[in-house]
């Protein structure tokens, strides 16, 4: 599954369970349902909050309203933020979300009944609760390296709250987060609310190559409910009440097979400094992940069919509601770029392909069986081919004109068992990027997911 974090795979950050962008709530983020094993890049940089994104659009891009779209929720909506700096280290934000279909419906109703005596202003106040959602937030810079963020969304409509304490250490980030409810999204794109989700996160940051690590402690409380009220879906076992501890370590190596720094225009700044060199490069990640579960969520280890065929360490104690799991993972990314992103037309073409081996033990056991079948001239089992097939994700970016470029990212499923669709393209995301040249490396991105029928406009800083 694509996590729609929109930090595209060419960044090399992999898929540790980072927040995914989503238009279904005002806060604009959701966490993927936990899953083991998983390929991951372990560095985790600071995020730009949704209120700050909106404020940037208002102040510097002449966009008083920022649109989003979700077919399963409210359709088209527009967002606005009022950011007030109370002191040098303390800010307060008021967020507004206007539901366009409901606003249009009210206007049509008033036009149809325009001869009635009730005033437009008086009648519109009655509908404000349906048309508009409100949110508030405050951010306090406790020290230059410590930030406290408190947010409350959808006030009077089923309050959603979040508290985040973020602290920067040398080459590490520490994050404590509480969400009520916590919003999660599963592999099918279904959203889930967990009444209370607490997490503590320690991650190494910043190395393009070398050793990285990531530690996570998460506690979920209460019975998960399908966001939006659809009770036909099965609750993901990983979201059931309980405590999860996870640790991962990896080694990353990036190699430039070719890089060309010539042919650049003199005294012309690229639209994005991270996209200013033609190159061909490879990035490889190898690592291990281990996790332990205590509580109802521990049953997820007993239901993983993949682990039953592999040599991954797996333990489940049903009586004490405890389970443990450990496995290897690997990821290889190939990236090719042509152009320096300086000229007005067609000066950037970039393609990437990432191959993820989610379960190293399953891959190694499958590769061993294939080697034995080949050596003894046996016909390989089709399931063995499936075990060694990696998860594939491809990406293409093409400059259209000036700072504008088009991007598409898709997962590619390889299934030898299917006679009709041996290779299937799935879960594509289309985006238009507007590079903000004056900031060196930043862009406004408008993306759309046809499968989930969601669209969003957001900002990205220092991402290739």
CSV table of C-alpha atoms in Angstrom, one decimal, residues 27-340:
chain,number,residue,atom,x,y,z
A,27,UNK,CA,-5.7,17.9,11.0
A,28,UNK,CA,-4.9,16.3,7.7
A,29,UNK,CA,-3.0,13.3,8.9
A,30,UNK,CA,-3.6,9.6,9.7
A,31,UNK,CA,-1.3,6.8,10.8
A,32,UNK,CA,-1.0,3.5,8.9
A,33,UNK,CA,-2.2,0.4,10.8
A,34,UNK,CA,0.9,-1.2,12.2
A,35,UNK,CA,2.3,-4.1,10.3
A,36,UNK,CA,5.3,-6.5,10.6
A,37,UNK,CA,7.5,-7.0,8.8
A,38,UNK,CA,7.9,-3.8,6.8
A,39,UNK,CA,10.7,-2.1,4.8
A,40,UNK,CA,11.7,1.1,6.3
A,41,UNK,CA,14.2,4.0,6.2
A,42,UNK,CA,14.7,4.9,9.8
A,43,UNK,CA,15.3,8.6,9.8
A,44,UNK,CA,12.4,10.7,10.7
A,45,UNK,CA,12.6,14.5,10.2
A,46,UNK,CA,10.3,17.2,11.6
A,47,UNK,CA,6.9,17.8,9.9
A,48,UNK,CA,5.3,21.1,9.0
A,49,UNK,CA,1.9,21.1,10.8
A,50,UNK,CA,-1.2,21.7,8.8
A,51,UNK,CA,-2.0,25.1,10.4
A,52,UNK,CA,1.5,26.3,9.3
A,53,UNK,CA,1.0,25.0,5.8
A,54,UNK,CA,-2.3,26.9,5.6
A,55,UNK,CA,-0.8,30.1,7.0
A,56,UNK,CA,2.0,29.9,4.4
A,57,UNK,CA,-0.5,29.6,1.6
A,58,UNK,CA,-2.4,32.6,2.8
A,59,UNK,CA,0.6,34.9,3.4
A,60,UNK,CA,2.9,34.0,0.5
A,61,UNK,CA,0.9,32.4,-2.2
A,62,UNK,CA,-2.2,34.6,-2.3
A,63,UNK,CA,-4.5,31.6,-1.4
A,64,UNK,CA,-7.1,32.6,1.2
A,65,UNK,CA,-8.7,29.2,1.0
A,66,UNK,CA,-6.9,25.9,0.4
A,67,UNK,CA,-9.1,23.1,-1.1
A,68,UNK,CA,-9.3,19.4,-0.4
A,69,UNK,CA,-11.6,16.6,-1.6
A,70,UNK,CA,-12.8,13.3,-0.2
A,71,UNK,CA,-15.6,11.4,-1.9
A,72,UNK,CA,-16.3,9.2,1.1
A,73,UNK,CA,-16.7,12.2,3.5
A,74,UNK,CA,-17.7,15.7,2.7
A,75,UNK,CA,-16.8,16.1,-0.9
A,76,UNK,CA,-15.0,19.4,-1.7
A,77,UNK,CA,-14.0,21.5,1.3
A,78,UNK,CA,-11.9,24.7,1.7
A,79,UNK,CA,-9.7,25.5,4.7
A,80,UNK,CA,-8.5,28.7,6.3
A,81,UNK,CA,-6.2,29.4,9.2
A,82,UNK,CA,-5.7,32.4,11.5
A,83,UNK,CA,-2.3,32.3,13.0
A,84,UNK,CA,-1.6,34.7,15.9
A,85,UNK,CA,1.8,35.1,17.5
A,86,UNK,CA,1.2,35.9,21.1
A,87,UNK,CA,4.9,36.1,22.0
A,88,UNK,CA,8.2,35.2,20.3
A,89,UNK,CA,7.8,31.6,21.3
A,90,UNK,CA,4.1,31.1,21.6
A,91,UNK,CA,1.5,31.1,18.8
A,92,UNK,CA,-2.3,30.4,18.6
A,93,UNK,CA,-4.2,29.2,15.6
A,94,UNK,CA,-7.9,29.1,14.6
A,95,UNK,CA,-8.8,26.8,11.8
A,96,UNK,CA,-12.0,26.9,9.6
A,97,UNK,CA,-13.2,24.2,7.3
A,98,UNK,CA,-16.1,25.1,5.0
A,99,UNK,CA,-18.0,22.2,3.3
A,100,UNK,CA,-18.7,23.5,-0.2
A,101,UNK,CA,-21.6,21.0,-1.1
A,102,UNK,CA,-23.6,22.0,2.0
A,103,UNK,CA,-22.9,25.7,1.5
A,104,UNK,CA,-24.2,25.4,-2.1
A,105,UNK,CA,-27.2,23.4,-0.9
A,106,UNK,CA,-28.1,26.2,1.6
A,107,UNK,CA,-27.7,28.9,-1.1
A,108,UNK,CA,-29.9,27.0,-3.5
A,109,UNK,CA,-32.6,26.6,-0.8
A,110,UNK,CA,-32.6,30.3,-0.1
A,111,UNK,CA,-32.8,31.2,-3.7
A,112,UNK,CA,-35.8,28.8,-4.1
A,113,UNK,CA,-37.5,30.4,-1.1
A,114,UNK,CA,-36.3,34.0,-1.6
A,115,UNK,CA,-39.8,35.4,-1.1
A,116,UNK,CA,-39.9,34.3,2.5
A,117,UNK,CA,-39.5,37.0,5.1
A,118,UNK,CA,-36.6,35.3,7.0
A,119,UNK,CA,-33.4,37.2,6.4
A,120,UNK,CA,-30.4,35.6,4.7
A,121,UNK,CA,-28.2,36.4,7.7
A,122,UNK,CA,-30.5,34.9,10.3
A,123,UNK,CA,-31.1,31.7,8.3
A,124,UNK,CA,-27.5,31.3,7.5
A,125,UNK,CA,-26.6,31.3,11.2
A,126,UNK,CA,-28.8,28.2,11.6
A,127,UNK,CA,-26.8,26.3,9.1
A,128,UNK,CA,-23.3,27.3,10.2
A,129,UNK,CA,-23.0,24.2,12.3
A,130,UNK,CA,-23.5,22.0,9.2
A,131,UNK,CA,-21.5,24.2,6.9
A,132,UNK,CA,-18.4,25.0,9.0
A,133,UNK,CA,-16.1,23.1,11.3
A,134,UNK,CA,-13.8,24.8,13.7
A,135,UNK,CA,-10.5,23.9,15.2
A,136,UNK,CA,-8.0,25.6,17.6
A,137,UNK,CA,-4.3,24.9,18.3
A,138,UNK,CA,-1.4,26.4,20.2
A,139,UNK,CA,2.3,25.8,19.8
A,140,UNK,CA,4.9,26.7,22.5
A,141,UNK,CA,8.6,26.7,21.9
A,142,UNK,CA,9.7,25.7,25.4
A,143,UNK,CA,13.4,25.7,24.4
A,144,UNK,CA,15.2,26.1,21.0
A,145,UNK,CA,15.0,22.3,20.7
A,146,UNK,CA,11.7,21.5,22.5
A,147,UNK,CA,8.2,22.2,21.1
A,148,UNK,CA,4.8,21.5,22.6
A,149,UNK,CA,1.8,21.4,20.2
A,150,UNK,CA,-1.8,21.2,21.4
A,151,UNK,CA,-4.7,20.9,18.9
A,152,UNK,CA,-8.5,20.5,19.1
A,153,UNK,CA,-10.5,19.9,15.9
A,154,UNK,CA,-14.2,19.6,14.9
A,155,UNK,CA,-15.3,21.5,18.0
A,156,UNK,CA,-18.9,20.7,18.9
A,157,UNK,CA,-19.0,18.0,16.3
A,158,UNK,CA,-17.2,15.2,18.1
A,159,UNK,CA,-14.0,16.8,19.4
A,160,UNK,CA,-10.7,15.4,18.1
A,161,UNK,CA,-7.6,16.3,20.0
A,162,UNK,CA,-3.9,15.9,19.8
A,163,UNK,CA,-0.9,16.8,22.0
A,164,UNK,CA,2.7,16.4,20.7
A,165,UNK,CA,6.0,17.1,22.5
A,166,UNK,CA,8.9,17.1,20.2
A,167,UNK,CA,12.5,17.3,21.3
A,168,UNK,CA,15.6,17.4,19.1
A,169,UNK,CA,18.8,15.7,20.2
A,170,UNK,CA,22.1,15.5,18.3
A,171,UNK,CA,21.2,13.3,15.3
A,172,UNK,CA,18.1,12.1,17.0
A,173,UNK,CA,14.4,13.1,17.4
A,174,UNK,CA,12.2,12.3,20.4
A,175,UNK,CA,8.4,12.6,20.1
A,176,UNK,CA,5.7,12.0,22.6
A,177,UNK,CA,2.2,12.0,21.2
A,178,UNK,CA,-1.4,11.6,22.5
A,179,UNK,CA,-4.4,11.5,20.2
A,180,UNK,CA,-8.1,11.2,21.2
A,181,UNK,CA,-9.2,9.6,19.0
A,182,UNK,CA,-6.2,8.4,17.0
A,183,UNK,CA,-6.9,8.1,13.3
A,184,UNK,CA,-5.5,5.1,11.4
A,185,UNK,CA,-5.8,3.9,7.8
A,186,UNK,CA,-5.5,0.3,6.8
A,187,UNK,CA,-4.2,-1.3,3.6
A,188,UNK,CA,-7.6,-1.0,2.0
A,189,UNK,CA,-7.9,2.7,2.6
A,190,UNK,CA,-10.5,2.4,5.4
A,191,UNK,CA,-10.1,4.8,8.3
A,192,UNK,CA,-10.3,3.8,11.9
A,193,UNK,CA,-10.7,5.8,15.2
A,194,UNK,CA,-9.0,4.5,18.3
A,195,UNK,CA,-10.5,6.2,21.4
A,196,UNK,CA,-7.0,7.0,22.9
A,197,UNK,CA,-3.6,6.4,21.3
A,198,UNK,CA,-0.4,7.2,23.1
A,199,UNK,CA,3.1,6.9,21.6
A,200,UNK,CA,6.8,7.5,22.4
A,201,UNK,CA,9.2,7.7,19.4
A,202,UNK,CA,13.0,7.9,19.2
A,203,UNK,CA,14.6,8.0,15.8
A,204,UNK,CA,18.0,8.8,14.3
A,205,UNK,CA,18.0,11.6,11.8
A,206,UNK,CA,19.9,12.9,8.9
A,207,UNK,CA,22.4,10.3,7.6
A,208,UNK,CA,22.2,9.6,3.8
A,209,UNK,CA,24.3,6.5,4.4
A,210,UNK,CA,25.3,4.4,7.3
A,211,UNK,CA,23.6,3.1,10.4
A,212,UNK,CA,20.1,4.2,11.5
A,213,UNK,CA,17.7,3.1,14.2
A,214,UNK,CA,14.1,3.7,15.3
A,215,UNK,CA,12.3,2.8,18.6
A,216,UNK,CA,8.6,3.0,19.1
A,217,UNK,CA,6.3,2.4,22.1
A,218,UNK,CA,2.6,2.7,21.5
A,219,UNK,CA,-0.5,2.1,23.7
A,220,UNK,CA,-4.0,1.9,22.3
A,221,UNK,CA,-7.1,2.0,24.5
A,222,UNK,CA,-10.7,1.5,23.8
A,223,UNK,CA,-12.6,-0.3,21.0
A,224,UNK,CA,-11.7,0.9,17.5
A,225,UNK,CA,-14.5,2.2,15.4
A,226,UNK,CA,-14.7,2.6,11.6
A,227,UNK,CA,-14.4,6.4,10.9
A,228,UNK,CA,-17.6,7.4,9.3
A,229,UNK,CA,-19.8,4.8,10.8
A,230,UNK,CA,-19.4,1.9,8.3
A,231,UNK,CA,-19.4,-1.2,10.5
A,232,UNK,CA,-19.1,-3.8,7.7
A,233,UNK,CA,-15.3,-3.9,7.8
A,234,UNK,CA,-13.4,-6.1,10.2
A,235,UNK,CA,-11.4,-4.3,12.9
A,236,UNK,CA,-7.6,-4.6,12.3
A,237,UNK,CA,-6.3,-6.7,15.1
A,238,UNK,CA,-3.2,-4.4,15.5
A,239,UNK,CA,-5.6,-1.6,16.6
A,240,UNK,CA,-7.2,-3.6,19.5
A,241,UNK,CA,-6.3,-2.4,23.0
A,242,UNK,CA,-2.8,-3.2,24.2
A,243,UNK,CA,0.8,-2.1,24.2
A,244,UNK,CA,3.2,-2.4,21.3
A,245,UNK,CA,7.0,-2.0,21.5
A,246,UNK,CA,9.0,-2.0,18.3
A,247,UNK,CA,12.7,-1.5,17.4
A,248,UNK,CA,14.4,-1.5,14.1
A,249,UNK,CA,18.0,-1.0,12.9
A,250,UNK,CA,19.3,-0.7,9.3
A,251,UNK,CA,22.3,0.0,7.2
A,252,UNK,CA,21.9,2.3,4.2
A,253,UNK,CA,24.3,2.8,1.3
A,254,UNK,CA,23.8,5.2,-1.7
A,255,UNK,CA,26.0,4.9,-4.8
A,256,UNK,CA,26.1,7.3,-7.8
A,257,UNK,CA,26.7,5.3,-10.9
A,258,UNK,CA,26.8,8.5,-12.9
A,259,UNK,CA,26.4,12.2,-12.0
A,260,UNK,CA,26.9,15.1,-14.4
A,261,UNK,CA,27.4,18.6,-13.0
A,262,UNK,CA,28.3,20.3,-16.3
A,263,UNK,CA,26.0,22.0,-18.8
A,264,UNK,CA,24.3,24.1,-16.1
A,265,UNK,CA,23.3,27.6,-16.9
A,266,UNK,CA,25.6,30.1,-15.2
A,267,UNK,CA,24.1,32.5,-12.6
A,268,UNK,CA,20.7,30.8,-12.9
A,269,UNK,CA,19.3,29.2,-9.8
A,270,UNK,CA,17.6,25.9,-10.3
A,271,UNK,CA,13.9,25.7,-9.4
A,272,UNK,CA,14.9,23.1,-6.8
A,273,UNK,CA,18.5,22.6,-5.7
A,274,UNK,CA,17.9,19.0,-4.9
A,275,UNK,CA,17.0,18.4,-8.5
A,276,UNK,CA,19.8,20.2,-10.2
A,277,UNK,CA,22.1,17.3,-11.3
A,278,UNK,CA,21.6,14.7,-14.0
A,279,UNK,CA,22.4,11.3,-12.4
A,280,UNK,CA,21.9,7.6,-12.1
A,281,UNK,CA,22.0,6.3,-8.5
A,282,UNK,CA,21.3,3.2,-6.4
A,283,UNK,CA,20.3,3.1,-2.8
A,284,UNK,CA,20.2,-0.1,-0.7
A,285,UNK,CA,18.8,-0.7,2.8
A,286,UNK,CA,19.3,-3.9,4.9
A,287,UNK,CA,18.0,-4.2,8.4
A,288,UNK,CA,16.1,-6.0,11.1
A,289,UNK,CA,12.9,-5.2,13.0
A,290,UNK,CA,11.6,-6.7,16.2
A,291,UNK,CA,8.3,-6.1,18.1
A,292,UNK,CA,6.5,-7.2,21.1
A,293,UNK,CA,2.7,-7.0,21.9
A,294,UNK,CA,0.9,-7.2,25.2
A,295,UNK,CA,-2.9,-7.2,25.3
A,296,UNK,CA,-5.6,-8.0,22.7
A,297,UNK,CA,-3.4,-6.6,19.9
A,298,UNK,CA,-1.0,-9.6,20.4
A,299,UNK,CA,-3.3,-11.8,18.4
A,300,UNK,CA,-2.1,-10.2,15.2
A,301,UNK,CA,1.1,-12.3,15.3
A,302,UNK,CA,-0.9,-15.5,15.3
A,303,UNK,CA,-2.8,-14.6,12.1
A,304,UNK,CA,0.2,-13.7,9.9
A,305,UNK,CA,0.2,-16.4,7.2
A,306,UNK,CA,3.4,-15.1,5.7
A,307,UNK,CA,5.3,-15.7,8.9
A,308,UNK,CA,4.1,-19.3,9.1
A,309,UNK,CA,5.9,-20.1,5.8
A,310,UNK,CA,9.1,-18.2,6.7
A,311,UNK,CA,11.8,-18.6,9.3
A,312,UNK,CA,11.0,-15.4,11.1
A,313,UNK,CA,11.1,-15.5,14.9
A,314,UNK,CA,7.5,-15.7,16.1
A,315,UNK,CA,6.0,-16.3,19.5
A,316,UNK,CA,2.4,-16.1,20.8
A,317,UNK,CA,1.1,-16.8,24.3
A,318,UNK,CA,-2.7,-16.7,24.1
A,319,UNK,CA,-3.1,-17.2,27.9
A,320,UNK,CA,-1.0,-14.1,28.9
A,321,UNK,CA,-1.9,-12.2,25.7
A,322,UNK,CA,1.7,-11.7,24.8
A,323,UNK,CA,3.5,-12.1,21.4
A,324,UNK,CA,6.8,-11.3,19.9
A,325,UNK,CA,8.1,-11.1,16.3
A,326,UNK,CA,11.4,-10.5,14.6
A,327,UNK,CA,12.4,-10.5,10.9
A,328,UNK,CA,14.8,-9.1,8.4
A,329,UNK,CA,13.9,-6.6,5.6
A,330,UNK,CA,15.6,-5.0,2.6
A,331,UNK,CA,15.0,-2.4,0.0
A,332,UNK,CA,16.7,-1.3,-3.2
A,333,UNK,CA,15.9,1.9,-5.1
A,334,UNK,CA,17.0,2.8,-8.6
A,335,UNK,CA,16.8,6.5,-9.6
A,336,UNK,CA,17.6,8.2,-13.0
A,337,UNK,CA,17.3,11.9,-13.7
A,338,UNK,CA,18.0,13.9,-16.8
A,339,UNK,CA,18.1,17.7,-16.7
A,340,UNK,CA,19.0,20.5,-14.3
